[in-house]
CSV table of C-alpha atoms in Angstrom, one decimal:
chain,number,residue,atom,x,y,z
A,1,MET,CA,48.6,-24.4,19.6
A,2,ARG,CA,51.7,-22.6,17.7
A,3,ARG,CA,49.8,-23.7,14.5
A,4,ARG,CA,46.5,-21.9,15.4
A,5,LEU,CA,48.0,-19.1,16.9
A,6,LEU,CA,50.6,-18.1,13.8
A,7,PRO,CA,47.6,-17.2,11.6
A,8,ALA,CA,46.3,-15.0,14.4
A,9,LEU,CA,49.8,-13.3,14.7
A,10,LEU,CA,50.2,-12.8,11.1
A,11,VAL,CA,47.4,-10.1,11.0
A,12,THR,CA,48.4,-7.9,13.9
A,13,ALA,CA,50.7,-5.7,11.7
A,14,ALA,CA,47.5,-4.5,10.1
A,15,LEU,CA,45.7,-4.4,13.2
A,16,ALA,CA,48.4,-2.9,15.9
A,17,GLY,CA,50.9,-1.2,13.5
A,18,CYS,CA,54.0,-0.3,16.5
A,19,GLY,CA,52.4,-2.7,19.3
A,20,GLY,CA,51.6,-1.0,22.7
A,21,GLN,CA,52.1,3.0,21.2
A,22,ALA,CA,48.3,3.5,20.6
A,23,GLY,CA,46.0,5.1,23.6
A,24,THR,CA,42.4,4.7,23.7
A,25,ALA,CA,40.1,7.2,22.2
A,26,ASP,CA,39.8,8.8,25.9
A,27,GLY,CA,43.0,8.7,26.4
A,28,LYS,CA,43.4,5.7,29.1
A,29,PHE,CA,46.4,3.6,29.3
A,30,GLU,CA,45.4,0.1,27.7
A,31,ILE,CA,45.8,-3.2,29.9
A,32,VAL,CA,44.9,-6.3,28.7
A,33,THR,CA,44.4,-9.1,31.0
A,34,ALA,CA,44.4,-13.1,30.4
A,35,PHE,CA,41.8,-13.9,32.7
A,36,TYR,CA,39.3,-12.9,36.0
A,37,PRO,CA,41.7,-12.2,39.0
A,38,LEU,CA,44.0,-10.3,36.7
A,39,GLN,CA,41.3,-8.3,35.5
A,40,PHE,CA,39.8,-7.6,39.0
A,41,LEU,CA,43.4,-6.2,40.2
A,42,SER,CA,44.2,-4.4,37.4
A,43,GLU,CA,40.6,-2.3,37.3
A,44,ARG,CA,40.9,-1.7,41.1
A,45,ILE,CA,44.5,-0.2,40.8
A,46,GLY,CA,44.1,1.1,37.7
A,47,GLY,CA,40.9,3.0,38.5
A,48,ASP,CA,39.5,5.4,36.3
A,49,VAL,CA,42.7,5.9,34.4
A,50,VAL,CA,42.9,2.4,32.5
A,51,SER,CA,41.1,0.8,30.0
A,52,VAL,CA,41.1,-3.1,30.8
A,53,THR,CA,40.4,-5.5,28.5
A,54,ASN,CA,40.0,-9.5,29.2
A,55,LEU,CA,40.8,-12.2,27.1
A,56,THR,CA,38.7,-14.6,29.3
A,57,LYS,CA,35.2,-14.2,28.7
A,58,PRO,CA,32.8,-14.3,31.6
A,59,GLY,CA,31.7,-17.5,32.1
A,60,ALA,CA,34.4,-19.5,30.0
A,61,GLU,CA,37.1,-22.2,31.2
A,62,PRO,CA,40.4,-20.2,31.0
A,63,HIS,CA,42.9,-23.0,31.1
A,64,ASP,CA,43.1,-23.6,27.2
A,65,ILE,CA,41.3,-20.5,25.8
A,66,GLU,CA,42.8,-19.9,21.6
A,67,LEU,CA,42.9,-16.6,21.0
A,68,THR,CA,41.1,-14.7,18.2
A,69,PRO,CA,43.1,-12.7,15.6
A,70,ARG,CA,41.1,-9.6,17.2
A,71,GLN,CA,42.3,-10.4,20.8
A,72,VAL,CA,46.2,-11.1,19.8
A,73,GLY,CA,45.7,-7.5,18.2
A,74,ASP,CA,44.6,-6.7,21.7
A,75,VAL,CA,47.8,-8.1,23.1
A,76,ALA,CA,49.8,-6.3,20.5
A,77,GLU,CA,48.2,-2.5,21.0
A,78,ALA,CA,48.2,-3.1,24.8
A,79,LYS,CA,50.6,-0.6,26.8
A,80,LEU,CA,49.9,-3.7,29.5
A,81,ALA,CA,49.5,-7.6,29.2
A,82,VAL,CA,48.9,-9.1,32.9
A,83,TYR,CA,49.1,-12.6,33.0
A,84,ILE,CA,50.5,-15.7,34.6
A,85,LYS,CA,52.9,-17.7,32.6
A,86,GLY,CA,52.4,-21.5,32.5
A,87,PHE,CA,48.8,-21.0,32.9
A,88,GLN,CA,47.5,-20.6,29.5
A,89,PRO,CA,49.9,-21.7,26.4
A,90,ALA,CA,47.8,-19.3,24.1
A,91,VAL,CA,48.1,-16.2,25.9
A,92,ASP,CA,52.2,-17.0,26.5
A,93,GLU,CA,52.6,-17.3,23.1
A,94,ALA,CA,50.7,-14.1,22.3
A,95,VAL,CA,52.7,-12.3,25.0
A,96,ALA,CA,56.0,-13.5,23.9
A,97,GLN,CA,55.3,-12.5,20.4
A,98,GLU,CA,53.2,-9.2,21.0
A,99,ALA,CA,54.4,-7.7,24.3
A,100,LYS,CA,57.2,-9.5,26.1
A,101,ASP,CA,58.7,-5.9,27.2
A,102,ARG,CA,55.3,-4.5,27.9
A,103,SER,CA,54.1,-7.5,30.1
A,104,PHE,CA,53.5,-8.2,34.0
A,105,ASP,CA,53.9,-12.0,34.5
A,106,ALA,CA,52.3,-12.2,38.2
A,107,ALA,CA,53.6,-15.8,38.9
A,108,SER,CA,56.9,-13.7,38.8
A,109,VAL,CA,56.5,-12.2,41.8
A,110,VAL,CA,55.6,-14.3,44.5
A,111,THR,CA,56.5,-18.1,45.6
A,112,LEU,CA,54.8,-20.8,43.5
A,113,LEU,CA,53.8,-24.3,44.6
A,114,PRO,CA,54.5,-27.5,42.8
A,115,ALA,CA,51.8,-29.0,40.6
A,116,GLY,CA,50.8,-32.5,41.5
A,117,GLY,CA,53.2,-34.5,44.3
A,118,GLU,CA,51.3,-36.7,46.8
A,119,ASP,CA,48.9,-36.3,49.0
A,120,ASP,CA,49.4,-37.2,53.1
A,121,HIS,CA,48.2,-40.8,52.3
A,122,GLY,CA,50.5,-41.4,49.8
A,123,HIS,CA,48.2,-40.9,46.6
A,124,GLU,CA,49.8,-40.1,43.8
A,125,HIS,CA,48.1,-36.8,41.6
A,126,GLU,CA,47.9,-37.6,38.0
A,127,GLU,CA,50.0,-34.4,37.0
A,128,ALA,CA,53.0,-34.9,39.4
A,129,GLY,CA,55.9,-33.3,38.3
A,130,HIS,CA,54.5,-31.2,35.8
A,131,GLY,CA,55.4,-27.9,36.7
A,132,GLU,CA,53.8,-25.3,39.3
A,133,ASP,CA,50.2,-24.5,40.5
A,134,PRO,CA,49.1,-21.4,38.7
A,135,HIS,CA,46.1,-20.7,41.2
A,136,VAL,CA,48.0,-18.1,43.2
A,137,TRP,CA,45.0,-15.6,43.3
A,138,LEU,CA,43.5,-18.1,46.0
A,139,ASP,CA,46.0,-17.2,48.5
A,140,PRO,CA,44.9,-13.5,49.6
A,141,VAL,CA,48.4,-12.9,51.2
A,142,ARG,CA,50.1,-13.7,47.7
A,143,PHE,CA,47.4,-12.2,45.8
A,144,SER,CA,48.5,-9.0,47.9
A,145,THR,CA,51.9,-9.4,47.0
A,146,ILE,CA,51.1,-9.6,43.4
A,147,ALA,CA,48.5,-6.4,44.2
A,148,GLY,CA,51.8,-4.3,45.3
A,149,LYS,CA,54.0,-5.4,42.6
A,150,LEU,CA,51.5,-4.8,40.1
A,151,GLY,CA,50.7,-1.0,41.4
A,152,GLU,CA,54.7,-0.7,41.2
A,153,ARG,CA,54.8,-1.6,37.3
A,154,LEU,CA,51.8,0.4,36.4
A,155,ALA,CA,53.3,3.5,38.0
A,156,GLU,CA,56.7,2.8,36.2
A,157,ALA,CA,54.8,2.1,32.7
A,158,ASP,CA,52.7,5.4,33.1
A,159,PRO,CA,54.4,7.9,35.6
A,160,GLU,CA,51.9,10.5,34.9
A,161,HIS,CA,49.5,8.8,37.5
A,162,ALA,CA,52.1,6.6,39.2
A,163,ALA,CA,50.8,8.4,42.8
A,164,GLY,CA,47.1,7.0,42.1
A,165,TYR,CA,48.6,3.7,41.1
A,166,ARG,CA,50.9,3.2,44.0
A,167,GLU,CA,47.5,4.6,46.6
A,168,ARG,CA,45.1,2.5,45.2
A,169,ALA,CA,47.2,-1.0,45.0
A,170,GLN,CA,48.2,0.1,49.0
A,171,ALA,CA,44.4,0.0,49.6
A,172,LEU,CA,43.7,-3.2,47.7
A,173,VAL,CA,46.7,-4.7,49.8
A,174,ALA,CA,45.1,-3.9,53.3
A,175,GLU,CA,41.7,-4.9,51.9
A,176,LEU,CA,43.0,-8.2,51.1
A,177,GLY,CA,45.0,-8.6,54.6
A,178,THR,CA,41.1,-8.3,56.0
A,179,LEU,CA,40.3,-11.0,53.7
A,180,ASN,CA,43.1,-13.3,55.1
A,181,THR,CA,42.4,-12.4,58.4
A,182,GLU,CA,38.8,-13.3,58.1
A,183,PHE,CA,39.8,-16.9,56.3
A,184,ALA,CA,42.5,-17.5,59.3
A,185,ASP,CA,39.9,-16.8,62.0
A,186,SER,CA,36.9,-18.8,60.7
A,187,LEU,CA,39.4,-21.9,59.8
A,188,LYS,CA,41.0,-22.1,62.9
A,189,THR,CA,39.0,-24.5,64.6
A,190,CYS,CA,37.1,-27.2,62.2
A,191,GLU,CA,35.7,-30.8,62.7
A,192,ARG,CA,37.5,-31.8,59.1
A,193,ARG,CA,40.6,-30.3,57.8
A,194,GLU,CA,40.2,-32.6,54.4
A,195,LEU,CA,39.1,-30.7,51.6
A,196,VAL,CA,37.5,-32.9,48.6
A,197,THR,CA,37.4,-31.3,45.7
A,198,SER,CA,36.7,-31.5,41.9
A,199,HIS,CA,40.0,-30.6,40.7
A,200,THR,CA,43.4,-29.6,42.5
A,201,ALA,CA,42.7,-25.6,42.3
A,202,PHE,CA,43.0,-25.1,45.9
A,203,ALA,CA,46.5,-26.0,46.7
A,204,TYR,CA,47.3,-22.5,48.1
A,205,LEU,CA,44.1,-21.9,49.6
A,206,ALA,CA,45.1,-25.0,51.5
A,207,SER,CA,48.4,-24.4,52.7
A,208,ARG,CA,47.9,-21.1,53.9
A,209,TYR,CA,45.1,-22.1,55.9
A,210,ASP,CA,46.2,-25.6,57.4
A,211,LEU,CA,43.7,-27.6,55.5
A,212,HIS,CA,44.5,-30.8,53.3
A,213,GLN,CA,43.4,-30.7,49.4
A,214,VAL,CA,42.1,-34.1,47.6
A,215,GLY,CA,41.7,-33.5,44.4
A,216,ILE,CA,39.6,-35.8,42.3
A,217,SER,CA,41.3,-34.5,38.8
A,218,GLY,CA,44.5,-32.9,38.5
A,219,ILE,CA,45.3,-29.6,37.9
A,220,ASP,CA,43.3,-29.2,34.4
A,221,PRO,CA,39.8,-29.5,35.5
A,222,GLU,CA,38.5,-30.6,32.1
A,223,ALA,CA,41.1,-34.4,32.7
A,224,GLU,CA,39.2,-37.6,33.5
A,225,PRO,CA,40.7,-38.7,36.7
A,226,SER,CA,41.1,-42.4,36.6
A,227,PRO,CA,39.3,-45.2,38.4
A,228,GLN,CA,42.2,-45.8,40.4
A,229,ARG,CA,42.2,-41.9,41.6
A,230,LEU,CA,38.6,-42.3,42.0
A,231,ALA,CA,38.6,-45.1,44.2
A,232,ALA,CA,41.7,-43.7,46.2
A,233,VAL,CA,39.7,-40.3,46.9
A,234,ALA,CA,36.5,-42.4,48.1
A,235,GLN,CA,38.7,-44.5,50.3
A,236,GLU,CA,40.2,-41.2,51.9
A,237,ALA,CA,36.6,-39.5,52.1
A,238,ARG,CA,35.5,-42.3,53.9
A,239,GLU,CA,38.3,-42.9,56.4
A,240,THR,CA,38.2,-39.0,57.1
A,241,GLY,CA,34.8,-39.0,57.7
A,242,THR,CA,34.2,-36.3,54.7
A,243,THR,CA,30.7,-34.9,54.6
A,244,THR,CA,31.0,-32.7,51.7
A,245,ILE,CA,32.6,-33.1,48.4
A,246,PHE,CA,33.3,-29.6,46.9
A,247,PHE,CA,32.8,-29.0,43.1
A,248,GLU,CA,33.5,-25.9,41.2
A,249,THR,CA,31.6,-23.2,38.7
A,250,LEU,CA,32.7,-23.5,35.2
A,251,VAL,CA,32.8,-27.6,34.6
A,252,SER,CA,30.5,-30.6,34.9
A,253,PRO,CA,29.7,-31.7,38.7
A,254,ALA,CA,29.3,-35.2,37.6
A,255,VAL,CA,32.8,-36.9,38.6
A,256,ALA,CA,32.1,-35.0,42.4
A,257,GLU,CA,28.4,-35.9,42.6
A,258,THR,CA,29.2,-39.9,41.8
A,259,ILE,CA,31.8,-39.7,44.8
A,260,ALA,CA,29.5,-37.6,46.9
A,261,ARG,CA,27.1,-40.6,46.6
A,262,GLU,CA,29.3,-43.5,46.9
A,263,VAL,CA,30.2,-42.0,50.7
A,264,GLY,CA,27.4,-40.7,51.4
A,265,ALA,CA,28.2,-36.8,51.3
A,266,LYS,CA,26.7,-33.7,50.3
A,267,THR,CA,28.0,-31.8,47.3
A,268,ALA,CA,28.8,-27.9,47.5
A,269,VAL,CA,30.1,-25.3,45.1
A,270,LEU,CA,33.5,-23.9,45.9
A,271,ASP,CA,34.8,-21.5,42.9
A,272,PRO,CA,38.0,-21.5,41.9
A,273,LEU,CA,37.4,-18.1,40.6
A,274,GLU,CA,39.0,-18.6,37.5
A,275,GLY,CA,36.3,-17.0,36.0
A,276,LEU,CA,33.7,-14.7,37.0
A,277,VAL,CA,29.9,-15.9,36.9
A,278,ASP,CA,27.7,-13.7,38.8
A,279,ALA,CA,28.5,-10.1,36.7
A,280,GLN,CA,27.0,-8.7,39.9
A,281,GLY,CA,30.1,-10.0,41.9
A,282,ASP,CA,33.5,-9.6,42.6
A,283,TYR,CA,36.5,-11.5,43.5
A,284,LEU,CA,36.0,-10.7,47.4
A,285,GLY,CA,32.6,-11.3,47.5
A,286,VAL,CA,33.3,-14.7,45.6
A,287,MET,CA,35.9,-15.5,48.3
A,288,ARG,CA,33.6,-14.4,51.5
A,289,GLN,CA,31.0,-17.0,49.8
A,290,ASN,CA,33.8,-19.5,49.5
A,291,LEU,CA,34.7,-18.9,53.2
A,292,ALA,CA,30.9,-19.3,53.9
A,293,THR,CA,30.8,-22.5,52.3
A,294,LEU,CA,34.0,-24.2,53.8
A,295,LYS,CA,32.7,-22.9,57.4
A,296,THR,CA,29.6,-25.1,56.9
A,297,GLY,CA,31.5,-27.9,54.9
A,298,LEU,CA,34.2,-28.5,57.3
A,299,GLY,CA,32.1,-27.9,60.3
A,300,CYS,CA,34.0,-25.1,61.5
A,301,SER,CA,32.8,-23.2,65.0
């Protein structure tokens, strides 16, 4: 990754000059975000006084993106880079090189869960021991904490508009509180609490609402699960009477469909919100669609 990124970094002097000092032509405060959920936060909290550039294009899988020279230039020019350290190596390196003092690491303001580990049946996840799980945005409570902290960070970086940032951040915190209540109430009583997913993106959601995530693949959705892991997941699905195997929007559903056929279950889309597929939707709408999918798949009353 370092060899791929360094040539891009060499051009940033020409692209950015003394990085972070330039504004947009209309004078807006420039923010660069690593992927969609952070774009959503930045746009909602920033309002019409910011310009937001997202490094992960719609429909792209964000885990292993590579940055173009122009995107590295965007990081260098931005007045604030919003990212989750440890999720996207190329973004981590660009921020460290070009925007270290003009960055907001969303993972630094909440408590993270470990990646991997063992499930309740002693099945070892393949990524066990490899750092922390970055998917914090799937927990509305943690996400609301990030929203409040980002509002403060923007107020500090752009004091002229501080009151507006804080006001919009608190409004979003209230909306996320309502979303949390909807999830908690809707998932309180369900026939099943096992959440069998194509990859382990939903640990925060499962932990918050007392569900048990069973991931076919690990944190990286592109990683191929071993035959042993496939057999273990199929066995657990049978033992728990699982009726729905959930797969995500940005990767192939083939493995989830294979497990579903083997255990006689249905499949349904559960969106990890790593990228926005429907340009007409937003974080809140997709999360509510996820809730409806969970209620059906888990038999919640």
